[in-house]
Each structure stands twice: as C-alpha cells, then as structure tokens.
CSV table of C-alpha atoms and ligand atoms in Angstrom, one decimal:
chain,number,residue,atom,x,y,z
B,1,MET,CA,17.9,1.3,32.6
B,2,LEU,CA,17.8,4.9,31.6
B,3,ILE,CA,15.5,6.8,34.0
B,4,VAL,CA,14.3,10.4,33.9
B,5,GLN,CA,13.2,11.7,37.3
B,6,LYS,CA,11.6,15.1,37.7
B,7,PHE,CA,11.3,16.8,41.0
B,8,GLY,CA,8.9,19.7,41.5
B,9,GLY,CA,9.2,22.9,43.6
B,10,THR,CA,8.1,21.5,46.9
B,11,SER,CA,10.4,18.5,46.5
B,12,VAL,CA,13.4,20.8,46.3
B,13,ALA,CA,12.0,23.5,48.6
B,14,ASN,CA,15.1,23.6,51.0
B,15,PRO,CA,18.5,22.0,51.4
B,16,ASP,CA,16.9,19.1,53.4
B,17,ARG,CA,14.5,18.3,50.6
B,18,ILE,CA,17.3,18.5,48.1
B,19,LYS,CA,19.3,16.0,50.2
B,20,ASN,CA,16.2,13.8,50.2
B,21,VAL,CA,16.1,14.0,46.4
B,22,ALA,CA,19.8,13.3,46.1
B,23,ARG,CA,19.4,10.2,48.3
B,24,ARG,CA,16.7,8.8,46.0
B,25,VAL,CA,18.7,9.6,42.9
B,26,ALA,CA,21.8,7.9,44.4
B,27,ARG,CA,19.7,4.8,45.3
B,28,TYR,CA,18.5,4.4,41.7
B,29,ARG,CA,22.1,4.9,40.4
B,30,ALA,CA,23.5,2.4,42.8
B,31,GLU,CA,21.0,-0.1,41.4
B,32,GLY,CA,22.9,0.2,38.1
B,33,ASN,CA,20.6,2.8,36.3
B,34,GLN,CA,21.6,5.8,34.3
B,35,VAL,CA,19.7,8.7,35.8
B,36,VAL,CA,18.7,12.1,34.3
B,37,VAL,CA,17.3,14.5,36.9
B,38,VAL,CA,15.1,17.4,36.0
B,39,VAL,CA,14.4,20.0,38.7
B,40,SER,CA,12.1,22.9,39.1
B,41,ALA,CA,12.8,26.1,41.0
B,42,MET,CA,12.5,25.9,44.8
B,43,SER,CA,8.8,26.3,45.7
B,44,GLY,CA,7.7,29.9,45.7
B,45,VAL,CA,10.7,31.2,43.8
B,46,THR,CA,9.1,31.6,40.4
B,47,ASP,CA,6.1,33.3,41.9
B,48,ASN,CA,8.3,35.7,43.8
B,49,LEU,CA,10.3,36.6,40.7
B,50,ILE,CA,7.1,37.3,38.8
B,51,LYS,CA,5.8,39.4,41.7
B,52,MET,CA,9.0,41.5,41.8
B,53,ALA,CA,8.9,42.1,38.1
B,54,ARG,CA,5.2,43.2,38.3
B,55,GLU,CA,6.1,45.7,41.0
B,56,LEU,CA,8.3,47.3,38.4
B,57,ALA,CA,6.0,47.1,35.4
B,58,PRO,CA,2.4,45.8,35.0
B,59,LEU,CA,3.3,44.1,31.7
B,60,PRO,CA,7.0,43.3,31.9
B,61,ASN,CA,8.9,42.6,28.7
B,62,GLU,CA,8.7,38.9,28.0
B,63,ARG,CA,12.3,38.3,27.0
B,64,GLU,CA,13.4,39.8,30.2
B,65,MET,CA,10.9,37.7,32.1
B,66,ASP,CA,12.5,34.6,30.7
B,67,MET,CA,15.9,35.8,31.6
B,68,LEU,CA,14.6,36.3,35.1
B,69,LEU,CA,12.6,33.2,35.6
B,70,ALA,CA,15.3,30.8,34.2
B,71,THR,CA,17.4,31.8,37.2
B,72,GLY,CA,15.1,29.8,39.5
B,73,GLU,CA,15.9,26.5,38.0
B,74,GLN,CA,19.5,27.3,37.6
B,75,THR,CA,19.8,27.6,41.4
B,76,THR,CA,18.3,24.2,42.0
B,77,ILE,CA,20.4,22.3,39.4
B,78,ALA,CA,23.6,23.5,41.0
B,79,LEU,CA,22.4,22.7,44.6
B,80,THR,CA,21.3,19.3,43.5
B,81,ALA,CA,24.6,18.5,41.9
B,82,ILE,CA,26.4,19.8,45.1
B,83,ALA,CA,24.2,17.5,47.2
B,84,LEU,CA,25.1,14.5,45.1
B,85,HIS,CA,28.8,15.3,45.3
B,86,GLY,CA,28.4,15.4,49.0
B,87,MET,CA,27.3,11.7,48.7
B,88,ASP,CA,30.2,10.9,46.5
B,89,VAL,CA,28.0,10.5,43.5
B,90,PRO,CA,29.4,12.0,40.3
B,91,ALA,CA,26.9,14.5,39.0
B,92,ILE,CA,26.8,17.6,36.7
B,93,SER,CA,24.2,20.2,36.2
B,94,LEU,CA,23.2,21.6,32.8
B,95,THR,CA,21.0,24.5,31.8
B,96,GLY,CA,18.2,23.8,29.3
B,97,ALA,CA,20.4,25.2,26.5
B,98,GLN,CA,23.4,23.0,27.5
B,99,ALA,CA,21.1,20.0,27.5
B,100,GLY,CA,20.3,20.7,23.9
B,101,ILE,CA,16.7,22.0,24.3
B,102,VAL,CA,15.9,24.2,21.4
B,103,THR,CA,12.6,26.2,21.4
B,104,ASP,CA,10.7,28.6,19.3
B,105,GLY,CA,10.9,32.3,20.2
B,106,VAL,CA,7.6,32.8,22.0
B,107,HIS,CA,8.9,34.1,25.3
B,108,THR,CA,7.2,32.8,28.5
B,109,LYS,CA,5.4,30.1,26.6
B,110,ALA,CA,7.9,28.7,24.2
B,111,ARG,CA,7.4,25.4,22.5
B,112,ILE,CA,10.2,22.8,22.2
B,113,ALA,CA,11.3,22.6,18.5
B,114,ASN,CA,13.8,19.9,19.0
B,115,ILE,CA,16.2,18.3,21.5
B,116,THR,CA,19.7,17.2,20.7
B,117,PRO,CA,20.7,15.2,23.8
B,118,LYS,CA,24.2,14.4,22.6
B,119,LYS,CA,25.8,16.0,25.6
B,120,VAL,CA,23.5,14.4,28.0
B,121,HIS,CA,24.2,11.0,26.5
B,122,SER,CA,28.0,11.4,26.6
B,123,LEU,CA,27.8,12.6,30.3
B,124,LEU,CA,25.7,9.5,31.1
B,125,GLN,CA,28.3,7.4,29.4
B,126,GLU,CA,30.9,8.8,31.7
B,127,GLY,CA,28.9,7.5,34.6
B,128,LYS,CA,27.5,10.9,35.7
B,129,VAL,CA,24.1,11.7,37.0
B,130,VAL,CA,22.9,14.6,34.7
B,131,ILE,CA,20.8,17.3,36.3
B,132,VAL,CA,18.9,19.4,33.8
B,133,ALA,CA,17.2,22.7,34.6
B,134,GLY,CA,13.4,22.3,34.0
B,135,PHE,CA,11.2,24.9,32.4
B,136,GLN,CA,13.8,26.5,30.1
B,137,GLY,CA,15.3,26.3,26.7
B,138,GLN,CA,17.1,28.4,24.1
B,139,THR,CA,16.1,29.6,20.6
B,140,ASP,CA,18.2,29.0,17.6
B,141,GLU,CA,19.6,32.5,18.1
B,142,GLY,CA,20.7,31.8,21.7
B,143,GLN,CA,17.8,33.6,23.5
B,144,ILE,CA,16.8,32.0,26.8
B,145,THR,CA,13.1,31.0,26.8
B,146,THR,CA,10.7,29.4,29.3
B,147,LEU,CA,8.0,26.8,28.6
B,148,GLY,CA,5.0,28.1,30.5
B,149,ARG,CA,4.1,27.6,34.1
B,150,GLY,CA,4.7,24.1,35.3
B,151,GLY,CA,7.0,23.6,32.3
B,152,SER,CA,9.5,21.4,34.1
B,153,ASP,CA,7.1,18.6,33.5
B,154,LEU,CA,7.5,19.2,29.8
B,155,THR,CA,11.3,19.2,30.1
B,156,ALA,CA,11.2,15.8,31.8
B,157,ILE,CA,8.8,14.3,29.3
B,158,ALA,CA,10.5,15.7,26.2
B,159,LEU,CA,13.9,14.5,27.5
B,160,ALA,CA,12.5,11.1,28.2
B,161,ALA,CA,11.3,11.0,24.6
B,162,ALA,CA,14.5,12.3,23.1
B,163,LEU,CA,16.7,9.9,25.2
B,164,LYS,CA,14.3,7.0,24.7
B,165,ALA,CA,14.3,6.5,28.4
B,166,ASP,CA,13.0,3.3,29.9
B,167,LEU,CA,11.2,5.1,32.7
B,168,CYS,CA,9.9,8.6,33.4
B,169,GLN,CA,8.9,9.5,36.9
B,170,ILE,CA,7.4,12.8,37.9
B,171,TYR,CA,7.9,13.3,41.6
B,172,THR,CA,5.7,15.7,43.4
B,173,ASP,CA,4.1,16.5,46.8
B,174,VAL,CA,1.1,14.2,46.5
B,175,ASP,CA,1.0,10.4,46.0
B,176,GLY,CA,-0.2,10.6,42.4
B,177,VAL,CA,-3.1,11.9,40.3
B,178,TYR,CA,-6.3,11.9,42.4
B,179,THR,CA,-10.0,12.0,41.4
B,180,ALA,CA,-9.8,15.7,42.5
B,181,ASP,CA,-7.2,18.0,44.1
B,182,PRO,CA,-6.8,16.3,47.5
B,183,ARG,CA,-6.3,19.7,49.1
B,184,LEU,CA,-9.8,20.8,48.0
B,185,ALA,CA,-11.8,17.5,48.1
B,186,PRO,CA,-11.2,15.5,51.2
B,187,GLY,CA,-12.9,12.4,49.6
B,188,ALA,CA,-10.5,12.4,46.7
B,189,ARG,CA,-8.9,9.0,45.9
B,190,LYS,CA,-5.6,8.3,44.2
B,191,LEU,CA,-5.9,6.7,40.7
B,192,SER,CA,-3.7,3.8,39.8
B,193,GLU,CA,-3.9,4.7,36.2
B,194,ILE,CA,-5.4,7.3,33.9
B,195,SER,CA,-5.4,7.8,30.1
B,196,TYR,CA,-3.5,10.5,28.3
B,197,ASP,CA,-6.7,12.1,27.1
B,198,GLU,CA,-8.2,12.2,30.6
B,199,MET,CA,-5.0,13.6,32.1
B,200,LEU,CA,-4.8,16.1,29.3
B,201,GLU,CA,-8.3,17.4,30.1
B,202,LEU,CA,-7.8,17.4,33.8
B,203,ALA,CA,-4.5,19.2,33.4
B,204,GLY,CA,-6.0,21.8,31.0
B,205,LEU,CA,-8.9,22.3,33.4
B,206,GLY,CA,-7.0,23.3,36.5
B,207,ALA,CA,-5.5,20.1,38.0
B,208,LYS,CA,-2.0,21.6,38.1
B,209,VAL,CA,-0.4,18.3,39.1
B,210,MET,CA,0.8,18.0,35.5
B,211,GLN,CA,1.3,20.8,32.9
B,212,SER,CA,-1.1,20.1,30.1
B,213,ARG,CA,1.4,20.7,27.4
B,214,SER,CA,3.6,18.0,28.9
B,215,VAL,CA,0.8,15.5,28.7
B,216,GLU,CA,0.1,16.5,25.1
B,217,PHE,CA,3.8,15.8,24.3
B,218,ALA,CA,3.7,12.5,26.2
B,219,LYS,CA,0.6,11.4,24.2
B,220,LYS,CA,2.2,12.4,20.9
B,221,PHE,CA,5.4,10.5,21.5
B,222,GLY,CA,3.9,7.7,23.6
B,223,VAL,CA,5.9,8.5,26.7
B,224,VAL,CA,4.4,6.4,29.6
B,225,PHE,CA,5.1,8.2,32.9
B,226,GLU,CA,4.3,7.8,36.6
B,227,VAL,CA,3.3,10.6,38.9
B,228,ARG,CA,4.4,9.8,42.5
B,229,SER,CA,5.5,11.3,45.8
B,230,SER,CA,9.1,12.4,46.5
B,231,LEU,CA,8.3,12.0,50.2
B,232,ASN,CA,7.6,8.2,50.3
B,233,ASP,CA,7.9,5.1,48.2
B,234,ASN,CA,4.2,4.5,47.5
B,235,PRO,CA,3.3,3.5,43.9
B,236,GLY,CA,1.9,6.5,42.0
B,237,THR,CA,-0.4,6.9,39.0
B,238,ILE,CA,0.6,5.6,35.6
B,239,VAL,CA,-0.4,7.8,32.7
B,240,LYS,CA,-0.7,6.0,29.4
B,241,GLU,CA,-2.7,5.2,26.3
B,242,GLU,CA,-6.4,4.4,27.0
B,243,THR,CA,-7.2,0.7,27.5
B,244,PRO,CA,-10.7,-0.8,26.8
B,245,ASN,CA,-11.5,-1.3,30.5
B,246,MET,CA,-11.1,2.4,31.2
B,247,GLU,CA,-14.4,3.2,29.6
B,248,SER,CA,-16.3,1.4,32.3
B,249,VAL,CA,-15.6,4.3,34.7
B,250,VAL,CA,-17.9,7.2,33.8
B,251,ILE,CA,-16.1,10.0,35.5
B,252,ARG,CA,-12.4,9.7,36.2
B,253,GLY,CA,-11.9,13.1,37.9
B,254,VAL,CA,-13.2,16.6,38.8
B,255,SER,CA,-11.2,19.7,38.6
B,256,LEU,CA,-11.5,23.4,39.4
B,257,ASP,CA,-9.7,26.1,37.5
B,258,LYS,CA,-9.4,29.4,39.4
B,259,ASN,CA,-7.0,30.8,37.0
B,260,GLN,CA,-9.4,31.9,34.3
B,261,ALA,CA,-11.1,35.3,33.7
B,262,LYS,CA,-14.1,36.1,31.6
B,263,ILE,CA,-14.4,39.0,29.1
B,264,THR,CA,-17.8,39.9,27.9
B,265,LEU,CA,-18.4,42.2,24.9
B,266,VAL,CA,-21.8,43.7,25.3
B,267,ALA,CA,-24.0,44.4,22.3
B,268,VAL,CA,-21.6,43.3,19.5
B,269,PRO,CA,-23.0,43.8,16.0
B,270,ASP,CA,-24.3,40.5,14.8
B,271,ARG,CA,-22.6,40.3,11.4
B,272,PRO,CA,-20.1,37.9,9.7
B,273,GLY,CA,-16.5,38.3,10.5
B,274,VAL,CA,-16.8,39.9,14.0
B,275,ALA,CA,-15.8,36.8,15.9
B,276,ALA,CA,-13.0,36.2,13.5
B,277,HIS,CA,-11.7,39.7,14.0
B,278,VAL,CA,-11.8,39.5,17.8
B,279,PHE,CA,-10.2,36.1,18.1
B,280,LYS,CA,-7.5,36.7,15.5
B,281,ALA,CA,-6.3,39.7,17.4
B,282,ILE,CA,-6.2,37.8,20.6
B,283,ALA,CA,-4.4,34.8,19.0
B,284,ASP,CA,-1.9,37.1,17.4
B,285,ALA,CA,-0.8,38.2,20.9
B,286,SER,CA,-0.4,34.5,21.9
B,287,VAL,CA,-3.3,34.7,24.4
B,288,ASN,CA,-5.1,31.4,24.7
B,289,VAL,CA,-8.9,31.5,24.6
B,290,ASP,CA,-10.7,28.7,26.3
B,291,MET,CA,-14.5,28.9,26.5
B,292,ILE,CA,-16.5,31.0,24.1
B,293,VAL,CA,-20.2,31.7,24.4
B,294,GLN,CA,-22.3,33.8,22.0
B,295,ASN,CA,-26.0,34.4,22.1
B,296,ILE,CA,-28.3,34.7,19.1
B,297,SER,CA,-29.7,38.1,18.6
B,298,HIS,CA,-33.4,38.7,18.8
B,299,ASN,CA,-33.7,42.2,17.5
B,300,ALA,CA,-33.8,41.9,13.7
B,301,ASP,CA,-33.5,45.7,13.0
B,302,ALA,CA,-30.3,46.2,14.9
B,303,PRO,CA,-28.9,42.7,15.4
B,304,ALA,CA,-26.5,42.6,18.3
B,305,THR,CA,-25.4,39.9,20.6
B,306,ASP,CA,-23.2,39.4,23.7
B,307,LEU,CA,-20.0,37.6,23.3
B,308,SER,CA,-18.2,36.1,26.3
B,309,PHE,CA,-15.0,34.2,26.4
B,310,THR,CA,-12.4,33.1,29.0
B,311,VAL,CA,-8.6,33.6,29.0
B,312,ASP,CA,-5.9,32.7,31.6
B,313,LYS,CA,-5.9,35.3,34.4
B,314,PRO,CA,-2.4,36.4,33.8
B,315,ASP,CA,-3.4,37.3,30.2
B,316,LEU,CA,-6.4,39.3,31.2
B,317,LEU,CA,-4.7,42.7,31.1
B,318,LYS,CA,-3.2,41.9,27.7
B,319,ALA,CA,-6.5,40.7,26.4
B,320,THR,CA,-8.6,43.7,27.6
B,321,ARG,CA,-6.1,46.1,26.0
B,322,ILE,CA,-6.4,44.3,22.7
B,323,ILE,CA,-10.2,44.3,23.0
B,324,ASP,CA,-10.3,48.0,23.9
B,325,GLY,CA,-8.2,48.7,20.8
B,326,LEU,CA,-10.9,47.0,18.6
B,327,LYS,CA,-13.8,49.0,20.1
B,328,GLY,CA,-13.9,51.6,17.3
B,329,LYS,CA,-13.6,49.1,14.5
B,330,ILE,CA,-16.2,46.6,15.8
B,331,GLY,CA,-18.6,48.9,17.6
B,332,PHE,CA,-19.6,46.9,20.7
B,333,ARG,CA,-21.1,48.9,23.6
B,334,GLN,CA,-18.8,47.8,26.4
B,335,ALA,CA,-16.2,45.2,27.4
B,336,ILE,CA,-16.6,43.7,30.9
B,337,ALA,CA,-13.7,41.8,32.6
B,338,ASP,CA,-14.5,39.4,35.4
B,339,GLU,CA,-11.8,37.7,37.4
B,340,ASN,CA,-14.2,36.2,39.9
B,341,ILE,CA,-15.0,33.0,38.1
B,342,GLY,CA,-14.1,29.4,38.6
B,343,LYS,CA,-14.4,26.7,36.0
B,344,LEU,CA,-15.5,23.3,37.2
B,345,SER,CA,-15.1,20.3,35.0
B,346,ILE,CA,-15.8,16.6,35.1
B,347,VAL,CA,-13.7,14.3,32.9
B,348,GLY,CA,-13.9,10.7,31.9
B,349,VAL,CA,-13.6,8.6,28.7
B,350,GLY,CA,-16.6,6.7,30.0
B,351,MET,CA,-18.8,9.7,29.1
B,352,ARG,CA,-18.8,8.6,25.5
B,353,SER,CA,-20.8,5.5,26.3
B,354,HIS,CA,-22.9,6.6,29.3
B,355,PRO,CA,-25.7,9.1,28.7
B,356,GLY,CA,-27.1,11.5,31.3
B,357,VAL,CA,-23.9,12.8,32.7
B,358,ALA,CA,-24.6,16.5,31.9
B,359,ALA,CA,-28.1,16.3,33.4
B,360,LYS,CA,-26.7,14.9,36.6
B,361,LEU,CA,-24.1,17.6,36.8
B,362,PHE,CA,-26.6,20.4,36.3
B,363,GLU,CA,-29.0,18.8,38.9
B,364,THR,CA,-26.2,18.5,41.4
B,365,LEU,CA,-25.3,22.1,41.1
B,366,ALA,CA,-28.9,23.2,41.1
B,367,ALA,CA,-29.6,21.3,44.3
B,368,ALA,CA,-26.7,23.1,45.9
B,369,GLY,CA,-28.0,26.5,44.7
B,370,ILE,CA,-25.0,27.1,42.5
B,371,ASN,CA,-25.7,29.2,39.3
B,372,ILE,CA,-24.1,28.2,36.0
B,373,GLN,CA,-22.7,31.1,33.9
B,374,MET,CA,-21.2,29.3,30.9
B,375,ILE,CA,-21.2,25.7,29.7
B,376,SER,CA,-19.0,23.8,27.3
B,377,THR,CA,-18.6,20.2,26.5
B,378,SER,CA,-16.4,17.9,24.6
B,379,GLU,CA,-16.5,14.1,24.1
B,380,ILE,CA,-14.9,13.4,27.4
B,381,LYS,CA,-15.5,16.5,29.5
B,382,ILE,CA,-18.2,18.9,30.7
B,383,SER,CA,-17.1,22.3,32.0
B,384,VAL,CA,-19.2,25.0,33.7
B,385,VAL,CA,-18.2,28.5,34.8
B,386,VAL,CA,-19.5,29.4,38.3
B,387,ASP,CA,-18.9,32.3,40.7
B,388,LEU,CA,-15.4,32.0,42.2
B,389,THR,CA,-16.7,32.0,45.7
B,390,LYS,CA,-18.8,28.9,45.0
B,391,GLY,CA,-16.0,27.1,43.2
B,392,GLU,CA,-14.7,24.9,46.0
B,393,GLN,CA,-18.2,24.1,47.3
B,394,ALA,CA,-19.1,23.1,43.7
B,395,LEU,CA,-16.1,20.9,43.4
B,396,ARG,CA,-16.8,19.0,46.6
B,397,THR,CA,-20.5,18.6,45.9
B,398,VAL,CA,-19.9,17.3,42.4
B,399,HIS,CA,-17.0,15.0,43.5
B,400,GLU,CA,-19.3,13.6,46.1
B,401,ALA,CA,-22.2,13.0,43.6
B,402,PHE,CA,-20.0,11.4,40.9
B,403,LEU,CA,-17.1,9.8,42.7
B,404,GLU,CA,-18.1,9.1,46.3
B,405,LYS,CA,-21.7,7.9,46.1
B,406,GLN,CA,-22.2,4.9,43.8
B,407,GLY,CA,-24.4,5.3,40.7
J,1,ADP,P1,5.3,20.3,41.6
J,1,ADP,O1,5.8,21.5,42.3
J,1,ADP,O2,5.8,19.0,42.1
J,1,ADP,O3,5.3,20.4,40.1
J,1,ADP,P2,2.5,21.1,41.6
J,1,ADP,O4,2.2,22.0,42.8
J,1,ADP,O5,2.7,21.7,40.3
J,1,ADP,O6,3.8,20.2,42.0
J,1,ADP,O7,1.4,20.0,41.5
J,1,ADP,C1,1.1,19.2,42.6
J,1,ADP,C2,-0.2,19.7,43.2
J,1,ADP,O8,-1.3,19.6,42.3
J,1,ADP,C3,-0.7,19.0,44.4
J,1,ADP,O9,-0.1,19.5,45.6
J,1,ADP,C4,-2.2,19.2,44.4
J,1,ADP,O10,-2.6,20.1,45.4
J,1,ADP,C5,-2.5,19.7,43.0
J,1,ADP,N1,-3.5,18.9,42.3
J,1,ADP,C6,-4.6,19.5,41.7
J,1,ADP,N2,-5.4,18.6,41.2
J,1,ADP,C7,-4.8,17.4,41.5
J,1,ADP,C8,-5.2,16.0,41.2
J,1,ADP,N3,-6.3,15.7,40.6
J,1,ADP,N4,-4.4,15.0,41.7
J,1,ADP,C9,-3.3,15.3,42.4
J,1,ADP,N5,-2.9,16.6,42.7
J,1,ADP,C10,-3.6,17.6,42.2
J,2,LIG,N1,9.3,26.9,38.2
J,2,LIG,C1,8.3,26.9,37.1
J,2,LIG,C2,7.0,27.3,37.6
J,2,LIG,O1,6.8,27.5,38.8
J,2,LIG,C3,8.3,25.6,36.4
J,2,LIG,C4,7.9,24.4,37.2
J,2,LIG,O2,7.8,24.4,38.4
J,2,LIG,O3,7.6,23.4,36.6
J,2,LIG,O4,6.1,27.4,36.9
J,3,MG,MG1,4.1,21.5,38.7
C-alpha cells in the first residue's frame, strides 16, 4: 500500500517526539508499505516566527513572510529524515517545491495549482521513505509560498490525491475529531466518522483540528482520510462522503471560533452599489469575509444603515485600512473594529430534516444569559456571534444541550 502520513506540530515538538514519529513510520514501512510523510513545523515555531516579524513591522511583506515561515517545516523534514536514518531506514527529505507542489502567487494563502509527484514516485520506487515539508509550495516563477495556517493538512491531502494513495492518515495530539474541542468541552466525544460537509463546516468555524481548505480539497477529489493520535494506536475518525444514516444525528458537533473580528460601518448610505464597493475592495486584498449583517433603514429622507461583517483576526488591520480608505467615497459616519467576539456554531447534516434546531439554540443561549450579536445559517449549520468572554461558556452550554442530554 501507498500511505501518506501527516504529523502536526505537537507530534514533532522535540527530538523525542520526532523519534516517536520515526518509529511509527518505520513500522508501517516494515509491513511492506510505501510511506510518504508530511510534517509541520515543531509546535510554536510558526507562531514565533510571525511574532518576530511583527515586532519589526506591523504588516510585514507577504513574500518575505513566506520565505520566513517555510523555514519551520524545513527544519522538521531534515530532523525526521535524520531520525529515520538513525533507525537504518532509508529516507529523504524534500521541500514542497522539490516534491512538485506548484501554487498560485497569493503569498501566505497560496492555492495549489498542480502537483507533479514524479520525484516522489521515483524515490518511493527506490525504497525510500519520502518526507515532504508541509504548508509550502512554489510558484511557476520559483517563489516560495505557504498555504495558510494549518496548511500541512492540505499538503498531505493533496499529495494523497496526486499519488493516488491507498491511505491518508492525519496524526495529531487528540484521538480524532470530537463533538467539540476536547480542551474546551469536557463532555466532548470522539466521532468514529464524519461527512466532508460537516468537517468542512466545523473546520471553517474554528475547529482547528483540520484546515478547512484541506477538507475542501479532500471532498473535491474524494480523498478519504483518518484523523488520529500520534501518541497511541487508538482508531481515529474517518472523514468521508455522507452516508444515508448520517442524517439521523441532528447535530454532529459544536465549535467556537475566537479568531474572528467584527467591523461595523455606522450610518452607511442605503443605496445600490455600496455593499458591492466595500466587499470588492476587501476581496481584492485577499481578505476573506465571513458573516455579513445589514439592517434595513427606517429613515426614508436620509436612508442609512449599519453594515457589520467579520474577517479573520490577522486580517483586521488590513481590512480596517481598506475601509478607512473608502470613507470619503462612500460616506459612512464611522468604522468600528471589535476583536472581542467569538463565533459559536452548531453543525450537522441532520439539520436538513429536523426542524426547531435554531429555536433550541437561541433558547439555550438565552437561558444562560448570553446575548447574540449576529446570526447566520446555512443548510447544515447555525452560527452566532457572542462576546468573546462568553464564548467558552456558550460552547459548553450548547454542547451539553445538544450532545450530552438526549433529545
Ligand atoms: P496539529 O498540530 O497536529 O495540526 P492542531 O493543533 O492544528 O494539531 O489541531 C489539533 C487540535 O485541534 C486539538 O489539540 C484540539 O484542541 C483542537 N480541536 C478543536 N476542535 C476540535 C474537535 N472538534 N475535535 C478535535 N480536536 C479539536
Ligand atoms: N506550521 C504551519 C502552521 O502552524 C502549518 C501547519 O502546522 O499545518 O500553521
Ligand atoms: Mg493543524
């Protein structure tokens, strides 16, 4: 079998953990498998590099950020190869570029354009374990790029697709995908399986156990993968296409996203084209907008409305600069940035066939005295924005109501 195994930051946090990874890889290879290993930077390294850059400039140049961040993974691939050599296992490390990962040129959030795994294939043929740096690629012009935070997941899944791997395993520091972040909700349970769509929603809504773009990719190319622990041999969670019995569960999971910020434009003139103008400018800067809420205006003489939306926290400064630049043209009164929000979401394909889920969510939050600032829904999820200080309490209360008590 050809197996792709990805190990996240905590799984390679120090030489002991790397040895532990090498032992597992060696075991799979000894069973006759071809193994491709994808590793992240050692835990904390990427954050540290970002912190240092921000000490030098509040908005560091994005090409240079990629140059900087790619070093994290480059350290780990070499150490992992060295660990395997120490166990007499033939192994070789490759950067993303050497592994044939070609991306577009959107620095710090590049998309994979194509993968040519010729080199990986031939090294596997030679009997080597191939260790690929996660999170990074290269443009057609040879510029180093990175794939967005958590992007090693994407490297693993994209490689599994390109290599037509028989198995794709994502090793992390928890036993699988839980009904909520086990660090925040003590009652959280490990799921044995979850659909791509549910995983995609949870990932996009703050459950950082999988990068959401990697799940999108897996769904598109039908890559079935398992999320499991690098610290034990317990079976993990299988992520795959939805099966009919999955709809019998109303809510699969709950998540809390603390990484969003809210921008409110106060007293925006209520006329056609304003929203288009605002969001075009934001999109042109590659800033993702998530929730958008706009009120209807009541004053017919001078129609004006408030417009609120959320962006990823790291993009807040970039977004507020863009908005400030539009002030003269659009003529809103003021822009308010608020970093103290949390987005709580419940997700489940069963919502399609079970009414009353939203009502129950709002009742649960009301009973706990938690105020809702924004609401958005889709077919299989409901999200609410609450005050950040209430976020974890909200998560636990909602998890209890939907996933611990029956009914
Ligand atoms: P890695 O470094 O292996 O990529 P991450 O830190 O990116 O690991 O993701 C694993 C973490 O995701 C866990 O430690 C856990 O705290 C968090 N997490 C958030 N939501 C969930 C969830 N629903 N199920 C499992 N883990 C979750
Ligand atoms: N090291 C990168 C990050 O911290 C990529 C990853 O861990 O997947 O975001
Ligand atoms: Mg991760």
